[in-house]
Coordinates of C-alpha atoms and ligand atoms in Angstrom, one line a residue:
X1 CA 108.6 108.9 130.0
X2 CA 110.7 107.1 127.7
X3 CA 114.0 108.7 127.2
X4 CA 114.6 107.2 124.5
X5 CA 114.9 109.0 120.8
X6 CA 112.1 108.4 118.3
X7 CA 112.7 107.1 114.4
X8 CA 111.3 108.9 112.1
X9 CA 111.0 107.5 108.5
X10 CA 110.8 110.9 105.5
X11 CA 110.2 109.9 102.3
X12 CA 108.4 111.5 99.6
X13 CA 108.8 113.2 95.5
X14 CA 111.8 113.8 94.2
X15 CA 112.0 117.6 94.4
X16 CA 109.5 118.0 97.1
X17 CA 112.9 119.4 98.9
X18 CA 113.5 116.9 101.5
X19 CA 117.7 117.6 101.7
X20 CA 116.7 120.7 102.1
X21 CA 114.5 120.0 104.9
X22 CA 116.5 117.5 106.5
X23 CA 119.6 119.8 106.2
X24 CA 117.3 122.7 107.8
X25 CA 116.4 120.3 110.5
X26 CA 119.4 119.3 111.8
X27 CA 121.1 122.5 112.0
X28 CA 118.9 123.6 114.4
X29 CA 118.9 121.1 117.3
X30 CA 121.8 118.3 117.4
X31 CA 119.0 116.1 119.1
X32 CA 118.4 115.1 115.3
X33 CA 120.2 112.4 113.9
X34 CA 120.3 112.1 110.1
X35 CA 121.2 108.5 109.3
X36 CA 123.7 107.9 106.4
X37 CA 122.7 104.6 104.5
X38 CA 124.8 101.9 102.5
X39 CA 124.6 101.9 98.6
X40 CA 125.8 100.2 95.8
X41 CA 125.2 103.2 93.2
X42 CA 128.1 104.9 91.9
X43 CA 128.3 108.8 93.7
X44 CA 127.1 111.4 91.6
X45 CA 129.4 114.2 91.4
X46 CA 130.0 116.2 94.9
X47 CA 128.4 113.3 96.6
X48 CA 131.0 112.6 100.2
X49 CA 132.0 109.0 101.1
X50 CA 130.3 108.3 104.5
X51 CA 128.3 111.8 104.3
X52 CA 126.0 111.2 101.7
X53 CA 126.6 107.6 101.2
X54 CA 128.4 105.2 101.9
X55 CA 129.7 103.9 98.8
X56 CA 130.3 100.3 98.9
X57 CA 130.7 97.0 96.7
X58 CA 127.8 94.7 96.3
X59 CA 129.7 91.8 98.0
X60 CA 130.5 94.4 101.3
X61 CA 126.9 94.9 101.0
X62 CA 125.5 91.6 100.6
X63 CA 127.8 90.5 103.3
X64 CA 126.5 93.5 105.6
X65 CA 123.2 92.0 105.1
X66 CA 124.3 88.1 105.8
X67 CA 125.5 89.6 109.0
X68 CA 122.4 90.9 110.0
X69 CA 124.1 94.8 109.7
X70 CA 120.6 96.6 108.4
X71 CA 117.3 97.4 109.9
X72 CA 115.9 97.3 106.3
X73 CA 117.3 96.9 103.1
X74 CA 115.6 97.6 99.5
X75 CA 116.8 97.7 95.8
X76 CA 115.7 100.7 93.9
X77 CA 116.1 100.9 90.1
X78 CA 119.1 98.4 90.1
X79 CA 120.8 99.3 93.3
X80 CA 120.9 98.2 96.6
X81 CA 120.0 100.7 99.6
X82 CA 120.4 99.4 103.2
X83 CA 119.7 101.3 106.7
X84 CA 123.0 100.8 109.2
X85 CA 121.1 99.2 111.8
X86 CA 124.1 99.7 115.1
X87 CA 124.4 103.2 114.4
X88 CA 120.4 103.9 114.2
X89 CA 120.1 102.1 117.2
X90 CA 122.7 103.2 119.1
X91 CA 121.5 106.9 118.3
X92 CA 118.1 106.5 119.8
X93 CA 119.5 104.9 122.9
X94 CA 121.3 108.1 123.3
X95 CA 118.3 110.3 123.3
X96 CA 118.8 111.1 119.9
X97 CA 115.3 111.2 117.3
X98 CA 116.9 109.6 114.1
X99 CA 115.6 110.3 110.7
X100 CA 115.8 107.7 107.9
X101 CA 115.0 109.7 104.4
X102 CA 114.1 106.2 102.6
X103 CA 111.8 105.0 100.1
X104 CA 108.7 103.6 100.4
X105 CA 109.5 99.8 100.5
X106 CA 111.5 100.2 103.4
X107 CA 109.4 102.5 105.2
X108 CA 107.5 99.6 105.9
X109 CA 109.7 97.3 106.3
X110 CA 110.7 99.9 109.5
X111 CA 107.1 99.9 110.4
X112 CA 106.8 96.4 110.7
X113 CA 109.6 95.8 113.0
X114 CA 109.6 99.4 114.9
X115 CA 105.8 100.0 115.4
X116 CA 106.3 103.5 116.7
X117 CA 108.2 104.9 114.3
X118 CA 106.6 107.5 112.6
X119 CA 106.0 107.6 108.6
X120 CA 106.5 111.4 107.1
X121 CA 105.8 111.7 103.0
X122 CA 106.5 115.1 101.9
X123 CA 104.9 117.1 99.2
X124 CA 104.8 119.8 97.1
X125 CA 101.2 122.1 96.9
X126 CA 100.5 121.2 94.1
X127 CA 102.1 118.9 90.7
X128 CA 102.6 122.2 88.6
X129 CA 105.1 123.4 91.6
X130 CA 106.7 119.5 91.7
X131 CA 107.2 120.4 87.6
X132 CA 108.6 123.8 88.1
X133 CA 111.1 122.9 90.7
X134 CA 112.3 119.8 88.5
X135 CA 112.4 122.3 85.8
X136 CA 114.3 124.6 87.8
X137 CA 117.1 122.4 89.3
X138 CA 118.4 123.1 85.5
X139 CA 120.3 120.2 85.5
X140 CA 117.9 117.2 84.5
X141 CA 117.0 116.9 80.7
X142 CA 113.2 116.5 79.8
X143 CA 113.4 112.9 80.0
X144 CA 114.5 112.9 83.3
X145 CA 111.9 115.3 84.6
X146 CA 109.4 112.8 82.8
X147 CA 110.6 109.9 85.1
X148 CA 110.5 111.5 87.7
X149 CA 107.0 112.8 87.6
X150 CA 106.1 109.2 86.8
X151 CA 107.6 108.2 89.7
X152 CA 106.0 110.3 91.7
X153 CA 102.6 109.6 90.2
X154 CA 103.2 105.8 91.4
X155 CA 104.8 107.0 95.1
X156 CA 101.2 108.9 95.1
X157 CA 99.3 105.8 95.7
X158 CA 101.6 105.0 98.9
X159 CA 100.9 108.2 100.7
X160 CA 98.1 106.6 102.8
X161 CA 100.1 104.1 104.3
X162 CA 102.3 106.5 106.4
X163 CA 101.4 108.5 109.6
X164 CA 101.6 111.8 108.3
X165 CA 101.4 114.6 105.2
X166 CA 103.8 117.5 105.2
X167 CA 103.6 120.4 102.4
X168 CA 106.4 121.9 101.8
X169 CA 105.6 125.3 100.8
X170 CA 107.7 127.6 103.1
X171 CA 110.5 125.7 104.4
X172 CA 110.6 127.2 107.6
X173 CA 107.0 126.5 108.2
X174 CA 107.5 122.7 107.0
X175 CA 110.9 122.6 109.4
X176 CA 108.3 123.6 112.7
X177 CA 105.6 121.4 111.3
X178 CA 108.3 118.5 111.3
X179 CA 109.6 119.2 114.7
X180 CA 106.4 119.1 115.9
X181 CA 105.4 115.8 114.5
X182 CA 109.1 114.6 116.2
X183 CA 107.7 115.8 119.4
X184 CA 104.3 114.2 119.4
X185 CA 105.7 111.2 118.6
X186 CA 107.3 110.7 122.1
X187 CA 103.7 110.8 123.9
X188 CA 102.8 108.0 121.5
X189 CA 102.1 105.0 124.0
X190 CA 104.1 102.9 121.8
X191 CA 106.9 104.5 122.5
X192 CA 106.1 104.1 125.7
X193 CA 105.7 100.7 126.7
X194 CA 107.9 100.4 129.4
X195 CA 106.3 103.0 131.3
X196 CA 102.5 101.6 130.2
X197 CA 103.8 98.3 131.5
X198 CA 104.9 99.0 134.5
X199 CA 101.9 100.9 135.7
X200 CA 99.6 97.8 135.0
X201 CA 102.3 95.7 137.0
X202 CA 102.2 98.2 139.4
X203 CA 98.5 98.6 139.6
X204 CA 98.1 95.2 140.0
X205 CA 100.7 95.3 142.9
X206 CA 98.4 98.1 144.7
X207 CA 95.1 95.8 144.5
X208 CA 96.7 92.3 145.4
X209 CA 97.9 94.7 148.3
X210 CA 94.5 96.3 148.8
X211 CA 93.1 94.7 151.6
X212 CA 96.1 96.2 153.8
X213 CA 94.2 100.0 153.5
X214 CA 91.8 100.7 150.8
Ligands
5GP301 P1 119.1 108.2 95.3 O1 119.9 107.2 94.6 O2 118.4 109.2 94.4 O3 120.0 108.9 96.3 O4 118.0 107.5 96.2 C1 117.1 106.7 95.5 C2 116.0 106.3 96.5 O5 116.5 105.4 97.5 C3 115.3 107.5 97.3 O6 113.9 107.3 97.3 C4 115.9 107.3 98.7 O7 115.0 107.9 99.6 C5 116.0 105.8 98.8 N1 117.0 105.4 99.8 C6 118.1 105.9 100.2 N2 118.7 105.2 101.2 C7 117.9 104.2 101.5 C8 117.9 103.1 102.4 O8 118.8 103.0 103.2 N3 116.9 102.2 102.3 C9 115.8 102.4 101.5 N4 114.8 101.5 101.5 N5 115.8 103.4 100.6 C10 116.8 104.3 100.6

């Protein structure tokens, strides 16, 4: 089997708790890799440098981009997002499954040009629990929580191009449901060429050889 890591692309409503998530999945195996992406958005307060973001200039990022430095890049509402493309490789060479919380524009853009990488949206039950925990992060006014849910209504009608659904209801539930998605995904024959491949060549091999003893 392949050793190498798989990458796995989680997007999905804003306050469906996918820090959360992420942060509950990679404390408990250091097998996960939680990428860090490029923006030019200003941080929001107790945002790190290089652990949230990191926080560059639009000509560092343009030029990152010129230089061929992301695996996909996107704007969102007037700011540029890019995926480091070196360290996300790198990672998965290592063994490592790499998780890319994006939006849905570059989720398939990764899909395109990684065909096994596997597409997570996360949920909440229902849209009365998205409202409540919007309501109940305290800090967004009403017209925030408004975009937000109208956001969400339009990232609705993306949900059926990615691989899989996850509800998160009980975090720890939705934590073993991801990991067992992550697992899966290195049995998918994609991620398998190599090995696919050279059991055909081999195959082959074995009949051109066959008049020898079969
Ligand atoms: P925020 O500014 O609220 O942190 O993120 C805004 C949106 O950009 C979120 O949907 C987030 O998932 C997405 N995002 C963050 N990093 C990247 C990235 O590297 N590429 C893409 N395509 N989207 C990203």
């Amino acid at each position: 089997m392949n050793n190498r890591g798989s990458l796995i692309v989680v997007s999905g409503f804003s306050g469906a708790g996918k820090g959360t998530l992420m942060k509950n999945l990679v404390e408990r195996s250091s097998r996960y890799a939680l990428s860090v992406s490029m923006t030019t958005r200003e941080p929001r307060p107790g945002e790190v440098d290089g652990v949230s973001y990191f926080f560059v200039s639009q000509e560092e990022f343009d030029r990152t981009a010129q230089e061929d430095g992301f695996l996909e890049h996107a704007s969102y509402v007037g700011h540029s997002y890019g995926t480091p493309k070196a360290w996300v490789l790198e990672q998965m060479k290592k063994g490592r499954d790499v998780i890319l919380e994006i939006d849905a524009q570059g989720a398939r853009q990764i899909k395109r040009i990684m065909p096994d990488a596997v597409l997570i949206f996360v949920v909440t039950p229902n849209a009365e629990c998205l409202l409540n925990r919007l309501k109940g992060r305290g800090t967004e006014h009403r017209d925030v929580i408004a975009r937000r849910i109208r956001q969400a209504a339009t990232e609705a009608e993306e949900i059926a191009g990615y691989d899989y659904l996850l509800v998160n209801d009980d975090l720890e539930q939705c934590t073993d449901d991801l990991e067992d998605i992550i697992r899966a995904s290195h049995f998918d024959p994609h991620h398998n060429t190599e090995l696919v491949e050279n059991l055909k060549k081999e195959l082959h091999e074995i009949l051109q050889r066959s008049g020898d003893f079969l």
